[in-house]
Amino acid sequence: MNLRIFGWSYAVTAAALVVAFVYGGVEALVLCAILGVLEISLSFDNAVVNATVLERMSAFWQRIFLTVGIVIAVFGMRLVFPLLIVGITANLNPVEAFRLALEQRPESDPTSYAHLLNEAYPSIAAFGGMFLLMLFLDWLFAERDVRWLSWLERPLARIGQLNRLSIILAVVALVVLAGTLAADPAKVLVAGTLGLVTYLLVNGLGDLFEQAGGADAIASSGEEAGDGAEEGGNGAAAARPGGPSGLAKAAGKAGFFLFLYLEVLDAAFSFDGVIGAFAITTDPIIIALGLGLIGAMFVRSLTVFLVRKGTLADYVYLEHGAHWAIGALSVILLVGIGYHVDEVVTGLIGVAFIGAAFVSSVIRNRRLAARGIDTHRTADEMAAGGGHEPAPAGAPSGSLTVVRMGLGWDAAEKALPDAASSQVVDLDASALLFDEAGELVDAVWYQQLESRDGSVRHTGDNLTGLGDGDDESIVVDLTRLAPTTAHVVFTVNSFTGQDFSQIENAFVRVVDEPSGAELARYDLSGSGSHNAQITAKLSRDEAGEWRMTSIGATATGRTVQELVPATTAHL
């Protein structure tokens, strides 16, 4: 798994070092290696935040991020962007700016590439600082179930209920810092405003299309799902947020804007590193090789590693540490309008936050483990041995025909910390249908209780866990599935947000309906601090027969929409 994830990074690193050696000998090779190590070691917070977004993207847009995105990161942000900044500052065209960069004049020369880039730093810092500050404040003021620095995050979340507070604070900070620190307040105000507008535009459009949906497979069934919600079960599904097209939030236009969001985020993270690289070398080629090819590739590999290994679900405070590191970086960038802070200090602050969050997560996991809760069972460990699960006694020896997923849990009457009411536990069972290429073609969940071909049927949404046995079931008639459907994947998520360590007597099982034999069973209660699971998949083999593979992979997400990208990794 590790070689598969990091293999391209190792290969690109070797190639970049060879190119650096051919380009400038041993000195260029050493400088390239130094820049690469610095970028990797100081960009872990970038990878963590990337992972939280990448989990929400479809397989297609994940591939785009890891291919087209790397080209943008290497040549766009580490080479073209500095050239454009210098060109605009010195009234040079891109070719003249590139020639100036290759001249490698010392920074003390006011006509040098490095000096002109540093002259533009206040505007660059204002743009990047405002973008990251908005990201941090929006995260800080949001309500969430898991808190790291609860003594600080909880009251700030309450304060954040004031509408547009993050925008107000960011604008006030920009005006104050531009007026007190900037040599040219007008330029800084314009750049900072552009950073704010860019965040609002990219983030807002992403949210808009996440809600509207863009995947034809789900959007086209929206009207049918709405009818099913009104007719099926207790009808409560209609009152819950998000329509069936919400499953497509990480595809289509939504996927594009999440991709764009990641690229702007990468740009904001890279501003300081690009400027700081000139303290090591003024050669733009070596900077592009070290920061771009080596550094950017490893940041993306780390991002994929975090997603595939479920690291953010196992170490729940890492996301918190990364966002606090973003907050610190935004402050440093904004202070950089008037006072430059050493890049090593900037990076070490991020490392400190990530390290503290990791240690806190380990302590939390040990406390849970002392109570018998397994918090480190990864997807790889759960699926160790690969292939299909051994058939239990009574299970059919041939192809499966009708399979049922059953989900059960106990109703909870746990008092909320800040309210007199009781806390309801609502788990959701879902089935995702994929074609041979791994594209989502249909879904059965609480707002779409039947697949379009009628082969998969949800028995109805249970909002509380009341009742004995299976509280929710999904029945799959494999003999009626469309020929284009190659996989059916069962998932479970906690809609009300509790992780499985907080839910009593929760289980999920897969049953062969004709024989009644359990093909797989997972006791969810005490299984860890995650709030979702990729349970099992049914796959059509080369002979056209259906087989089941147990997965049991931990995941994070309150809705099945959020589980689609994690699910595709197990096809």
XYZ file of C-alpha atoms in Angstrom:
571
model
C 0.000 0.000 0.000
C 2.747 2.489 0.969
C 4.768 1.830 -2.178
C 1.630 2.141 -4.291
C 0.852 5.520 -2.730
C 4.378 6.943 -2.565
C 5.883 5.144 -5.570
C 5.410 8.067 -7.967
C 6.826 10.468 -5.387
C 9.974 8.357 -5.028
C 10.340 8.129 -8.809
C 9.768 11.868 -9.350
C 12.216 12.701 -6.548
C 14.919 10.584 -8.174
C 14.230 12.159 -11.570
C 14.248 15.698 -10.137
C 17.595 15.111 -8.423
C 19.074 13.742 -11.636
C 17.821 16.763 -13.596
C 19.219 19.102 -10.926
C 22.617 17.378 -11.136
C 22.675 17.602 -14.930
C 21.539 21.221 -14.756
C 23.977 22.518 -12.139
C 26.159 19.737 -10.806
C 26.520 18.635 -7.184
C 25.642 22.065 -5.781
C 22.315 22.144 -7.628
C 21.544 18.585 -6.523
C 22.177 19.442 -2.850
C 20.116 22.646 -3.023
C 17.260 20.792 -4.715
C 17.314 18.111 -2.008
C 17.312 20.735 0.777
C 14.335 22.532 -0.715
C 12.457 19.256 -1.140
C 13.061 18.182 2.470
C 11.983 21.570 3.812
C 8.788 21.579 1.738
C 7.856 18.046 2.836
C 8.640 18.491 6.529
C 6.822 21.809 6.828
C 3.734 20.979 4.745
C 2.050 18.243 6.779
C -0.722 20.639 7.802
C -1.355 21.237 4.094
C -1.707 17.486 3.522
C -4.120 17.071 6.451
C -6.413 19.847 5.234
C -6.189 18.521 1.666
C -7.292 15.099 2.937
C -10.422 16.505 4.586
C -11.440 17.953 1.205
C -10.247 15.045 -0.961
C -12.509 12.644 0.972
C -15.490 14.609 -0.356
C -14.442 14.364 -4.017
C -15.432 11.700 -6.534
C -12.822 9.261 -7.851
C -12.607 11.267 -11.091
C -11.826 14.562 -9.356
C -9.399 12.843 -7.000
C -7.491 11.682 -10.083
C -7.624 15.190 -11.552
C -6.197 16.610 -8.321
C -3.361 14.076 -8.386
C -2.533 14.623 -12.082
C -3.566 18.014 -13.429
C -3.293 19.459 -9.922
C 0.353 18.471 -9.631
C 1.126 20.259 -12.910
C -0.521 23.403 -11.559
C 1.346 23.075 -8.258
C 4.743 22.534 -9.871
C 4.699 24.880 -12.845
C 1.889 27.209 -11.878
C 2.597 28.076 -8.266
C 6.348 27.385 -8.042
C 7.419 28.811 -11.414
C 4.800 30.780 -13.364
C 3.232 32.593 -10.402
C 6.501 34.188 -9.163
C 7.298 35.194 -12.744
C 3.907 36.898 -13.113
C 4.341 38.721 -9.808
C 7.770 40.006 -10.807
C 6.521 40.889 -14.285
C 3.615 42.928 -12.908
C 5.795 44.612 -10.288
C 8.585 45.568 -12.716
C 6.414 46.051 -15.823
C 8.094 43.117 -17.594
C 6.549 40.538 -19.895
C 6.833 36.853 -18.825
C 9.807 36.173 -21.129
C 11.750 39.151 -19.754
C 10.876 38.100 -16.192
C 12.137 34.566 -16.878
C 15.386 35.893 -18.338
C 15.814 38.095 -15.269
C 15.288 35.060 -13.026
C 17.914 33.048 -14.891
C 20.456 35.850 -14.423
C 20.431 35.016 -10.670
C 21.508 38.474 -9.523
C 21.998 38.823 -5.742
C 18.987 39.954 -3.725
C 20.848 43.101 -2.700
C 20.559 44.270 -6.326
C 17.278 46.286 -6.533
C 16.814 45.110 -10.143
C 17.185 41.408 -9.294
C 14.402 38.840 -9.563
C 14.647 37.953 -5.850
C 14.496 41.610 -4.761
C 11.470 42.393 -6.945
C 9.667 39.303 -5.648
C 10.355 40.347 -2.062
C 9.094 43.840 -2.849
C 5.787 42.272 -3.852
C 5.621 40.161 -0.672
C 3.214 42.449 1.279
C 0.562 42.072 -1.406
C 1.173 38.319 -1.703
C 0.977 37.964 2.087
C -2.253 39.959 2.244
C -3.921 37.763 -0.385
C -2.793 34.448 1.107
C -3.276 35.592 4.687
C -6.884 36.643 4.121
C -7.735 33.414 2.288
C -6.299 31.262 5.085
C -7.752 33.456 7.839
C -11.250 33.022 6.402
C -10.740 29.273 6.139
C -9.610 29.113 9.782
C -12.365 31.358 11.156
C -15.134 29.518 9.311
C -13.822 26.247 10.734
C -13.362 27.697 14.213
C -16.894 29.089 14.436
C -18.581 25.902 13.140
C -20.415 23.469 15.410
C -18.794 20.009 15.568
C -19.114 16.884 17.650
C -15.398 16.367 18.344
C -13.408 19.169 19.942
C -9.713 19.303 20.732
C -9.250 22.521 22.733
C -12.818 22.346 24.012
C -12.280 25.079 26.614
C -11.615 27.472 23.712
C -13.413 25.945 20.719
C -16.795 25.539 22.431
C -17.283 29.221 23.431
C -15.915 30.375 20.066
C -18.444 28.163 18.276
C -21.216 29.849 20.274
C -19.891 33.285 19.402
C -19.649 32.167 15.774
C -23.432 31.827 15.591
C -23.418 35.558 14.861
C -23.975 35.708 11.115
C -20.934 36.674 8.970
C -18.713 37.097 12.042
C -15.713 35.585 10.254
C -16.002 38.124 7.429
C -16.323 41.015 9.887
C -13.232 39.952 11.859
C -11.187 39.355 8.707
C -12.055 42.735 7.209
C -11.272 44.540 10.472
C -7.920 42.750 10.723
C -7.043 43.672 7.114
C -7.913 47.351 7.553
C -5.977 47.641 10.831
C -2.862 45.838 9.564
C -2.848 47.674 6.222
C -3.090 51.010 8.024
C -0.401 50.240 10.602
C 2.109 47.948 8.857
C 1.910 48.490 5.102
C 4.165 50.904 3.250
C 1.492 51.053 0.541
C -1.881 50.472 2.284
C -3.882 50.761 -0.942
C -2.102 47.830 -2.617
C -2.382 45.698 0.506
C -6.092 46.455 0.865
C -6.741 45.499 -2.764
C -4.728 42.264 -2.472
C -6.352 41.310 0.833
C -9.817 42.019 -0.544
C -9.057 39.793 -3.531
C -8.024 37.006 -1.146
C -11.283 37.398 0.788
C -13.399 37.477 -2.370
C -11.571 34.456 -3.809
C -12.326 32.433 -0.680
C -15.976 33.455 -0.601
C -16.394 32.788 -4.322
C -14.671 29.398 -4.514
C -16.022 28.136 -1.192
C -19.506 29.503 -1.861
C -19.772 28.009 -5.331
C -18.501 24.691 -4.017
C -21.180 24.662 -1.310
C -23.808 25.684 -3.843
C -23.064 22.812 -6.191
C -22.640 20.371 -3.316
C -26.223 21.120 -2.367
C -27.510 21.160 -5.937
C -25.620 18.060 -6.986
C -24.052 17.304 -10.320
C -23.996 13.546 -10.852
C -26.574 12.495 -13.431
C -27.030 9.083 -11.860
C -28.430 10.532 -8.653
C -29.878 13.811 -9.830
C -32.061 12.080 -12.371
C -33.698 10.062 -9.599
C -34.422 13.078 -7.411
C -38.131 13.211 -8.153
C -38.498 9.482 -7.527
C -36.610 9.769 -4.230
C -38.788 12.640 -3.101
C -41.897 10.544 -3.723
C -40.337 7.632 -1.859
C -39.552 9.826 1.138
C -43.174 10.912 1.372
C -44.564 7.398 1.013
C -41.982 5.219 2.697
C -41.960 4.240 6.359
C -42.647 6.977 8.829
C -42.122 9.718 6.284
C -39.476 11.351 8.451
C -36.898 11.256 5.697
C -38.515 14.198 4.000
C -37.776 16.373 6.993
C -34.067 15.648 6.954
C -31.668 17.997 5.145
C -30.337 17.310 1.685
C -32.037 15.673 -1.258
C -30.955 12.635 -3.215
C -28.849 14.703 -5.531
C -26.667 15.491 -2.519
C -24.818 12.241 -3.220
C -23.318 13.993 -6.217
C -21.867 16.867 -4.272
C -18.296 15.762 -4.966
C -18.818 15.260 -8.691
C -19.592 17.497 -11.667
C -19.464 21.210 -10.924
C -19.114 20.578 -7.192
C -16.036 18.444 -7.835
C -14.576 21.160 -10.038
C -14.957 23.823 -7.352
C -13.541 21.545 -4.671
C -10.577 21.000 -7.012
C -10.273 24.755 -7.527
C -10.533 25.282 -3.761
C -7.638 22.838 -3.197
C -5.483 24.592 -5.784
C -6.052 28.027 -4.216
C -5.398 26.500 -0.799
C -2.133 25.036 -2.078
C -1.234 28.449 -3.467
C -1.858 30.111 -0.101
C 0.304 27.523 1.631
C 3.095 27.829 -0.926
C 3.441 31.650 -0.965
C 5.743 31.767 2.046
C 7.803 28.796 0.901
C 8.409 30.237 -2.569
C 9.558 33.544 -1.124
C 11.673 31.830 1.536
C 13.355 29.594 -1.039
C 15.317 32.605 -2.266
C 17.231 32.531 1.016
C 18.654 29.205 -0.220
C 18.908 29.804 -3.983
C 17.727 32.374 -6.499
C 17.613 29.846 -9.352
C 13.950 29.390 -10.422
C 14.696 26.004 -12.015
C 16.068 24.531 -8.777
C 13.180 26.058 -6.819
C 10.677 24.465 -9.212
C 12.439 21.084 -8.919
C 12.789 21.130 -5.118
C 9.603 22.837 -3.971
C 7.502 21.775 -6.916
C 8.340 18.330 -8.196
C 9.663 16.835 -4.948
C 7.721 18.796 -2.341
C 4.359 19.031 -4.083
C 4.402 15.358 -5.097
C 5.024 14.212 -1.535
C 2.339 16.528 -0.151
C -0.151 14.900 -2.515
C 1.064 11.404 -1.625
C 0.656 12.235 2.063
C -2.860 13.446 1.302
C -3.766 10.146 -0.393
C -2.120 8.187 2.439
C -4.246 9.976 5.041
C -7.421 9.266 3.060
C -6.704 5.595 2.247
C -5.426 4.707 5.732
C -8.281 6.446 7.533
C -5.727 8.359 9.611
C -8.018 11.310 10.217
C -10.661 8.965 11.610
C -8.180 7.166 13.880
C -6.425 10.338 15.087
C -9.407 12.643 15.320
C -7.540 15.740 16.515
C -5.183 15.935 13.511
C -7.715 17.960 11.542
C -7.974 20.357 14.492
C -4.204 20.741 14.724
C -3.982 21.425 10.987
C -6.617 24.167 11.168
C -4.940 25.804 14.144
C -1.697 25.683 12.139
C -3.560 27.394 9.293
C -4.709 30.080 11.726
C -1.129 30.627 12.854
C 0.106 30.770 9.241
C -2.563 33.310 8.332
C -1.495 35.555 11.208
C 2.163 35.225 10.207
C 1.350 36.117 6.600
C -0.677 39.160 7.644
C 2.061 40.293 10.025
C 4.417 39.798 7.069
C 2.785 42.847 5.491
C 5.217 44.850 7.596
C 7.575 42.384 9.290
C 8.978 39.277 7.645
C 8.922 36.131 9.799
C 11.505 33.436 9.098
C 10.049 30.545 7.094
C 11.549 27.945 9.432
C 9.674 29.507 12.361
C 6.494 29.436 10.279
C 6.932 25.769 9.477
C 7.866 24.748 13.008
C 4.704 26.356 14.397
C 2.674 24.176 12.050
C 4.666 21.091 13.056
C 4.078 21.935 16.737
C 0.296 22.114 16.294
C 0.205 18.878 14.277
C 2.460 17.130 16.802
C 0.372 18.264 19.768
C -2.831 17.159 18.022
C -1.313 13.752 17.250
C -0.202 13.238 20.860
C -3.659 14.262 22.102
C -5.234 11.762 19.690
C -2.960 8.971 20.934
C -3.868 9.748 24.560
C -7.557 9.745 23.648
C -7.205 6.426 21.830
C -5.441 4.847 24.801
C -8.231 5.931 27.112
C -10.774 4.400 24.753
C -8.656 1.247 24.412
C -8.655 0.906 28.211
C -12.428 0.639 27.921
C -12.099 -2.108 25.334
C -12.618 0.107 22.277
C -10.413 -0.593 19.239
C -9.452 2.750 17.687
C -6.601 1.685 15.389
C -8.049 -1.095 13.279
C -7.387 0.139 9.770
C -9.150 -0.804 6.593
C -6.111 -2.818 5.504
C -6.094 -4.795 8.760
C -9.816 -5.420 8.616
C -9.539 -6.716 5.060
C -6.271 -8.555 5.746
C -5.898 -11.632 3.626
C -7.983 -10.147 0.814
C -10.434 -12.101 -1.256
C -13.766 -13.277 0.035
C -14.708 -14.138 3.573
C -14.860 -17.857 4.362
C -18.449 -18.983 4.023
C -20.125 -19.504 7.402
C -22.008 -22.704 8.138
C -25.202 -22.805 6.131
C -24.037 -20.221 3.591
C -24.655 -21.002 -0.090
C -21.791 -22.570 -2.026
C -22.755 -21.082 -5.401
C -23.631 -17.621 -6.603
C -25.613 -15.379 -4.269
C -29.134 -14.472 -5.375
C -30.804 -12.374 -2.668
C -28.814 -10.623 0.071
C -30.019 -8.484 2.943
C -28.083 -5.928 4.961
C -29.391 -5.484 8.502
C -28.519 -2.599 10.828
C -29.522 -2.380 14.469
C -28.826 -0.235 17.521
C -30.400 0.759 20.813
C -32.232 4.030 21.336
C -30.238 6.381 23.577
C -31.459 8.704 26.285
C -28.258 10.594 26.949
C -28.568 14.140 28.224
C -27.032 16.805 26.058
C -24.363 18.940 27.786
C -26.123 22.215 27.045
C -29.781 21.203 26.930
C -32.424 19.448 28.935
C -33.567 17.309 26.014
C -32.387 13.777 25.289
C -29.988 12.917 22.493
C -31.365 10.763 19.707
C -29.103 8.285 17.921
C -29.898 7.891 14.224
C -27.850 5.441 12.156
C -28.394 5.065 8.420
C -27.964 2.020 6.197
C -27.191 2.675 2.531
C -26.270 0.774 -0.629
C -24.187 2.298 -3.432
C -24.244 0.782 -6.915
C -21.185 1.096 -9.181
C -20.369 0.046 -12.727
C -17.224 -1.780 -13.818
C -15.349 1.531 -14.203
C -16.068 2.465 -10.590
C -18.591 5.177 -11.419
C -21.614 5.583 -9.173
C -24.763 4.646 -11.111
C -27.415 4.510 -8.384
C -27.900 4.643 -4.630
C -30.432 3.435 -2.099
C -30.600 5.401 1.145
C -33.094 7.077 3.418
C -34.300 9.499 0.747
C -34.342 6.981 -2.096
C -35.794 3.753 -0.764
C -35.608 1.809 -4.034
C -33.150 1.610 -6.919
C -34.346 2.697 -10.318
C -34.455 -0.888 -11.607
C -36.316 -2.042 -8.476
C -33.667 -4.631 -7.537
C -32.525 -2.915 -4.320
C -35.062 -1.936 -1.667
C -34.700 -0.109 1.659
C -37.337 -1.122 4.240
C -37.577 2.410 5.678
C -35.720 4.956 7.773
C -35.585 4.372 11.527
C -34.733 7.652 13.250
C -34.238 6.435 16.817
C -33.235 2.767 17.007
C -36.487 1.803 18.715
C -37.491 -1.812 18.182
C -35.800 -5.196 18.340
C -33.567 -6.884 15.790
C -32.681 -5.106 12.547
C -33.871 -1.501 12.742
C -33.097 -0.872 9.072
C -32.675 -3.363 6.243
C -31.727 -3.243 2.574
C -32.685 -6.190 0.386
C -30.760 -6.762 -2.863
C -32.212 -9.083 -5.512
C -29.034 -9.797 -7.450
C -30.920 -11.600 -10.210
C -32.698 -8.352 -11.150
C -29.716 -5.989 -11.093
C -28.958 -4.177 -14.335
C -26.137 -5.788 -16.367
C -24.116 -2.597 -16.083
C -23.999 -2.848 -12.268
C -20.770 -4.551 -11.177
C -20.631 -3.747 -7.458
C -23.062 -3.068 -4.611
C -21.432 -1.614 -1.495
C -23.150 -1.424 1.900
C -22.351 1.506 4.210
C -23.382 2.710 7.670
C -23.197 6.267 8.970
C -24.227 8.070 12.141
C -26.508 10.849 10.910
C -26.705 12.438 14.369
C -22.901 12.523 14.556
C -22.058 10.264 17.513
C -19.096 7.979 16.958
C -19.539 4.253 17.519
C -17.890 4.387 20.939
C -20.943 6.376 22.109
C -23.661 4.082 20.701
C -24.986 1.024 22.517
C -25.544 -2.410 20.970
C -25.000 -1.282 17.388
C -24.336 -3.951 14.788
C -24.469 -4.466 11.049
C -24.767 -7.798 9.260
C -25.073 -9.206 5.760
C -27.422 -12.159 5.371
C -28.049 -14.647 2.573
C -31.846 -14.435 2.444
C -32.659 -17.908 1.019
C -30.640 -19.749 3.688
C -30.769 -17.170 6.489
C -27.011 -17.557 7.009
C -24.995 -14.539 8.125
C -22.262 -13.849 5.595
C -20.660 -11.090 7.687
C -21.325 -9.318 10.972
C -19.692 -6.345 12.687
C -20.370 -5.127 16.197
C -20.152 -1.382 15.731
C -20.412 -0.372 19.391
C -16.930 -0.010 20.824
C -15.320 -0.484 17.396
C -13.639 2.915 17.501
C -14.020 6.660 17.465
C -15.251 6.785 13.848
C -18.862 7.471 12.910
C -19.170 5.496 9.663
C -18.203 2.182 8.119
C -17.790 0.711 4.648
C -19.272 -2.683 5.533
C -19.128 -5.089 2.582
C -19.421 -5.305 -1.177
C -21.190 -7.614 -3.574
C -19.310 -8.051 -6.857
C -20.088 -9.795 -10.123
C -17.224 -12.108 -11.137
C -16.079 -13.023 -14.654
C -18.566 -15.883 -14.775
C -21.408 -13.535 -13.930
C -21.860 -14.925 -10.422
C -22.198 -12.698 -7.385
C -19.719 -12.946 -4.494
C -19.445 -11.020 -1.242
C -16.311 -9.476 0.252
C -16.263 -8.206 3.821
C -14.594 -4.803 4.176
C -15.341 -3.346 7.618
C -13.327 -0.192 6.881
C -13.635 2.753 9.230
C -14.767 6.031 7.701
C -15.912 9.501 8.687
C -19.154 11.104 7.545
C -22.617 11.884 8.830
C -24.255 11.223 5.472
C -23.759 8.695 2.700
C -22.790 11.630 0.446
C -19.556 11.954 2.382
C -18.789 8.228 2.070
C -18.827 7.929 -1.728
C -15.112 8.775 -2.245
C -14.007 6.441 0.581
C -16.193 3.690 -0.869
C -14.608 3.833 -4.326
C -11.242 2.952 -2.789
C -12.590 -0.542 -1.990
C -13.987 -1.446 -5.415
